[in-house]
mmCIF file of C-alpha atoms in Angstrom:
data_model
loop_
_atom_site.group_PDB
_atom_site.id
_atom_site.type_symbol
_atom_site.label_atom_id
_atom_site.label_comp_id
_atom_site.label_asym_id
_atom_site.label_seq_id
_atom_site.Cartn_x
_atom_site.Cartn_y
_atom_site.Cartn_z
ATOM 1 C CA MET A 1057 119.204 107.866 111.762
ATOM 2 C CA ASN A 1058 118.300 109.172 115.223
ATOM 3 C CA LYS A 1059 118.142 112.781 113.944
ATOM 4 C CA LEU A 1060 115.779 111.689 111.195
ATOM 5 C CA MET A 1061 113.534 109.908 113.502
ATOM 6 C CA ASN A 1062 113.567 112.964 115.903
ATOM 7 C CA ASP A 1063 112.696 115.175 112.964
ATOM 8 C CA MET A 1064 109.748 112.947 111.950
ATOM 9 C CA PHE A 1065 108.513 112.830 115.506
ATOM 10 C CA ASP A 1066 108.731 116.608 115.703
ATOM 11 C CA ASP A 1067 106.724 116.710 112.518
ATOM 12 C CA ARG A 1068 104.257 114.296 113.961
ATOM 13 C CA THR A 1069 104.853 111.727 111.236
ATOM 14 C CA ILE A 1070 104.704 107.902 111.527
ATOM 15 C CA ILE A 1071 105.710 105.370 108.827
ATOM 16 C CA ILE A 1072 104.373 101.845 108.548
ATOM 17 C CA SER A 1073 106.537 99.916 105.849
ATOM 18 C CA GLY A 1074 106.857 96.286 105.218
ATOM 19 C CA GLU A 1075 104.855 93.580 106.886
ATOM 20 C CA LEU A 1076 102.226 94.733 109.361
ATOM 21 C CA SER A 1077 103.396 92.740 112.285
ATOM 22 C CA ARG A 1078 103.013 92.903 116.013
ATOM 23 C CA ASN A 1079 106.289 94.587 116.260
ATOM 24 C CA THR A 1080 105.308 97.208 113.730
ATOM 25 C CA SER A 1081 101.914 97.581 115.327
ATOM 26 C CA THR A 1082 103.476 98.107 118.802
ATOM 27 C CA ALA A 1083 105.884 100.791 117.500
ATOM 28 C CA ALA A 1084 103.052 102.573 115.526
ATOM 29 C CA ILE A 1085 100.678 102.486 118.658
ATOM 30 C CA SER A 1086 103.432 103.657 120.957
ATOM 31 C CA GLN A 1087 104.167 106.615 118.630
ATOM 32 C CA LEU A 1088 100.369 107.489 118.347
ATOM 33 C CA LEU A 1089 100.056 107.429 122.117
ATOM 34 C CA LEU A 1090 103.056 109.571 122.713
ATOM 35 C CA LEU A 1091 102.027 112.027 120.144
ATOM 36 C CA ASN A 1092 98.636 112.225 121.662
ATOM 37 C CA ALA A 1093 100.168 112.929 125.091
ATOM 38 C CA THR A 1094 102.623 115.482 123.646
ATOM 39 C CA ASP A 1095 99.841 117.620 121.861
ATOM 40 C CA PRO A 1096 96.357 116.197 121.754
ATOM 41 C CA ASP A 1097 95.172 118.933 119.328
ATOM 42 C CA ALA A 1098 97.805 118.588 116.552
ATOM 43 C CA GLU A 1099 97.229 116.312 113.633
ATOM 44 C CA ILE A 1100 99.314 113.108 113.251
ATOM 45 C CA LYS A 1101 100.368 111.933 109.767
ATOM 46 C CA LEU A 1102 100.514 108.144 109.177
ATOM 47 C CA TYR A 1103 102.190 107.009 105.966
ATOM 48 C CA ILE A 1104 101.503 103.221 104.871
ATOM 49 C CA ASP A 1105 103.509 101.059 102.564
ATOM 50 C CA SER A 1106 102.464 97.633 103.541
ATOM 51 C CA ALA A 1107 100.902 94.869 101.370
ATOM 52 C CA THR A 1108 100.891 92.194 103.889
ATOM 53 C CA GLY A 1109 100.228 91.600 107.618
ATOM 54 C CA SER A 1110 98.382 90.423 110.597
ATOM 55 C CA LEU A 1111 94.827 91.404 111.151
ATOM 56 C CA PRO A 1112 95.200 91.524 114.964
ATOM 57 C CA ALA A 1113 98.103 93.968 114.390
ATOM 58 C CA GLY A 1114 95.946 96.001 111.965
ATOM 59 C CA PHE A 1115 92.921 95.961 114.463
ATOM 60 C CA ALA A 1116 95.246 97.289 117.181
ATOM 61 C CA ILE A 1117 96.394 100.184 115.281
ATOM 62 C CA CYS A 1118 92.771 100.995 114.186
ATOM 63 C CA ASP A 1119 91.695 100.910 117.844
ATOM 64 C CA ALA A 1120 94.445 103.311 118.810
ATOM 65 C CA ILE A 1121 93.627 105.718 115.979
ATOM 66 C CA ASN A 1122 90.021 105.768 117.278
ATOM 67 C CA CYS A 1123 91.086 106.154 120.975
ATOM 68 C CA ILE A 1124 93.314 109.156 120.635
ATOM 69 C CA LYS A 1125 92.180 112.843 120.319
ATOM 70 C CA PRO A 1126 94.290 114.095 117.378
ATOM 71 C CA GLU A 1127 92.926 113.713 113.905
ATOM 72 C CA VAL A 1128 95.084 111.192 112.050
ATOM 73 C CA SER A 1129 95.703 111.614 108.298
ATOM 74 C CA THR A 1130 96.513 108.386 106.574
ATOM 75 C CA TRP A 1131 98.603 108.115 103.395
ATOM 76 C CA ALA A 1132 99.012 105.297 100.936
ATOM 77 C CA ILE A 1133 102.553 105.687 99.653
ATOM 78 C CA GLY A 1134 103.021 102.379 97.948
ATOM 79 C CA ALA A 1135 101.236 98.990 97.939
ATOM 80 C CA VAL A 1136 98.670 98.791 100.585
ATOM 81 C CA GLY A 1137 96.934 95.523 101.210
ATOM 82 C CA SER A 1138 95.671 93.056 103.654
ATOM 83 C CA ALA A 1139 95.399 94.395 107.266
ATOM 84 C CA ALA A 1140 97.028 97.642 106.206
ATOM 85 C CA THR A 1141 93.887 98.592 104.270
ATOM 86 C CA LEU A 1142 92.029 98.753 107.467
ATOM 87 C CA VAL A 1143 94.576 101.253 108.803
ATOM 88 C CA LEU A 1144 94.527 103.407 105.680
ATOM 89 C CA CYS A 1145 90.709 103.783 105.776
ATOM 90 C CA SER A 1146 90.632 104.319 109.571
ATOM 91 C CA GLY A 1147 92.163 107.773 109.150
ATOM 92 C CA SER A 1148 90.052 110.768 109.976
ATOM 93 C CA ILE A 1149 87.303 111.349 107.310
ATOM 94 C CA GLY A 1150 88.439 113.822 104.745
ATOM 95 C CA LYS A 1151 92.145 113.143 105.546
ATOM 96 C CA ARG A 1152 92.703 109.741 103.953
ATOM 97 C CA TYR A 1153 95.051 110.154 100.983
ATOM 98 C CA MET A 1154 96.762 108.288 98.303
ATOM 99 C CA LEU A 1155 99.819 109.236 96.326
ATOM 100 C CA PRO A 1156 99.685 108.781 92.402
ATOM 101 C CA GLY A 1157 101.961 105.763 92.391
ATOM 102 C CA SER A 1158 100.259 103.812 95.137
ATOM 103 C CA TYR A 1159 97.391 101.302 95.079
ATOM 104 C CA VAL A 1160 95.283 99.343 97.283
ATOM 105 C CA VAL A 1161 94.566 95.588 97.183
ATOM 106 C CA LEU A 1162 91.457 94.429 99.153
ATOM 107 C CA ARG A 1163 92.323 90.985 100.343
ATOM 108 C CA GLN A 1164 91.955 88.911 103.509
ATOM 109 C CA PRO A 1165 95.308 87.975 105.103
ATOM 110 C CA ASP A 1166 96.354 84.409 104.625
ATOM 111 C CA HIS A 1167 95.525 82.047 107.496
ATOM 112 C CA ASP A 1168 99.144 82.236 108.830
ATOM 113 C CA GLU A 1169 100.156 85.590 107.673
ATOM 114 C CA GLY A 1170 101.830 87.952 110.059
ATOM 115 C CA LEU A 1171 102.329 85.666 113.027
ATOM 116 C CA ASP A 1172 105.761 87.134 113.946
ATOM 117 C CA GLY A 1173 107.297 83.691 113.925
ATOM 118 C CA GLU A 1174 104.978 82.447 116.884
ATOM 119 C CA PRO A 1175 104.369 78.652 117.012
ATOM 120 C CA VAL A 1176 100.632 79.209 117.559
ATOM 121 C CA THR A 1177 98.490 79.548 114.447
ATOM 122 C CA PRO A 1178 94.984 80.980 114.709
ATOM 123 C CA THR A 1179 92.229 78.406 114.633
ATOM 124 C CA THR A 1180 89.921 78.420 111.664
ATOM 125 C CA ALA A 1181 87.109 79.853 113.829
ATOM 126 C CA ASP A 1182 89.337 82.697 115.044
ATOM 127 C CA HIS A 1183 90.521 83.486 111.447
ATOM 128 C CA ARG A 1184 86.821 83.566 110.340
ATOM 129 C CA LYS A 1185 85.983 85.946 113.224
ATOM 130 C CA TRP A 1186 88.796 88.181 112.236
ATOM 131 C CA SER A 1187 87.702 88.215 108.645
ATOM 132 C CA ASP A 1188 84.170 89.022 109.674
ATOM 133 C CA GLU A 1189 85.383 91.830 111.697
ATOM 134 C CA MET A 1190 87.509 93.072 108.739
ATOM 135 C CA VAL A 1191 84.302 93.104 106.575
ATOM 136 C CA ARG A 1192 82.497 94.993 109.420
ATOM 137 C CA LEU A 1193 85.046 97.618 109.728
ATOM 138 C CA LEU A 1194 85.533 98.169 105.978
ATOM 139 C CA VAL A 1195 81.808 98.412 105.612
ATOM 140 C CA ALA A 1196 81.704 101.169 108.281
ATOM 141 C CA LYS A 1197 84.700 103.045 106.770
ATOM 142 C CA THR A 1198 83.836 102.809 103.165
ATOM 143 C CA GLY A 1199 80.027 102.879 103.001
ATOM 144 C CA GLN A 1200 80.098 99.784 100.773
ATOM 145 C CA ASP A 1201 77.770 96.878 101.621
ATOM 146 C CA SER A 1202 79.072 93.706 103.410
ATOM 147 C CA ASP A 1203 78.380 91.482 100.322
ATOM 148 C CA THR A 1204 80.420 93.795 98.096
ATOM 149 C CA ILE A 1205 83.345 93.924 100.646
ATOM 150 C CA ALA A 1206 83.265 90.156 101.213
ATOM 151 C CA ARG A 1207 83.291 89.502 97.528
ATOM 152 C CA ASP A 1208 86.036 92.088 96.822
ATOM 153 C CA LEU A 1209 88.238 90.644 99.546
ATOM 154 C CA ARG A 1210 87.848 87.127 98.193
ATOM 155 C CA ASN A 1211 88.748 88.300 94.639
ATOM 156 C CA HIS A 1212 91.674 90.413 95.705
ATOM 157 C CA LEU A 1213 90.206 93.538 94.205
ATOM 158 C CA ARG A 1214 92.956 95.948 93.186
ATOM 159 C CA LEU A 1215 92.052 99.683 93.496
ATOM 160 C CA SER A 1216 94.089 102.315 91.576
ATOM 161 C CA THR A 1217 94.181 105.995 92.401
ATOM 162 C CA THR A 1218 91.078 106.528 90.253
ATOM 163 C CA ASP A 1219 89.150 103.729 91.961
ATOM 164 C CA ALA A 1220 90.010 104.041 95.676
ATOM 165 C CA ALA A 1221 88.279 107.366 96.399
ATOM 166 C CA PRO A 1222 84.874 106.480 94.857
ATOM 167 C CA TYR A 1223 85.123 103.065 96.673
ATOM 168 C CA GLY A 1224 85.577 104.909 100.005
ATOM 169 C CA ILE A 1225 89.043 103.532 101.083
ATOM 170 C CA VAL A 1226 90.549 107.132 100.712
ATOM 171 C CA ASP A 1227 89.154 110.648 100.293
ATOM 172 C CA GLN A 1228 91.717 112.171 97.900
ATOM 173 C CA VAL A 1229 94.662 111.475 95.652
ATOM 174 C CA MET A 1230 97.530 113.912 96.023
ATOM 175 C CA ALA A 1231 99.941 114.810 93.140
ATOM 176 C CA GLY A 1232 102.695 117.381 93.628
ATOM 177 C CA GLY A 1233 101.413 118.523 96.979
ATOM 178 C CA LYS A 1234 97.977 119.120 95.420
ATOM 179 C CA TYR A 1235 94.768 117.280 95.109
ATOM 180 C CA ALA A 1236 94.622 115.268 91.843
ATOM 181 C CA PRO A 1237 91.410 115.008 89.869
ATOM 182 C CA GLN A 1238 89.389 111.997 90.701
ATOM 183 C CA GLY A 1239 87.539 111.482 87.531
ATOM 184 C CA ASN A 1240 84.192 111.339 89.285
#
């Protein structure tokens, strides 16, 4: 396993899988910062397969992506939802990808989702602020208006590979190592 992790690090690849928790966020941010320090000019690939998670953890990864010098390509490799959608669309413009079997669900994290077993639950006011910030970031990254984003988050909009690029969550769908037609 250590060889695999070393090979992935050498290839500048990070994987987020499962719940996007504080621990997952800390690991991803640590790798982003280390890869930035190792070679600030080489691209980083961030693969995401996470349908659930904590908004603060997602915000932290987005902030790290925006604070480092290397371009970060993001890749949806399975189900991407909740806070992980923010991470996916925070990749470098033109380098946000989706594999053919993946999909994105726009939805707000549940009130107690992704708390890492902590006894403290965010207040309703805190959760509302986080939700508003999620809308703001998705508007900035997708080009959609805030009413559309808020409605789609409430309705748990599921975006297939043919829907995600026109919506602005990703830029391209990849198939067999090549760009797949978008139908637009």
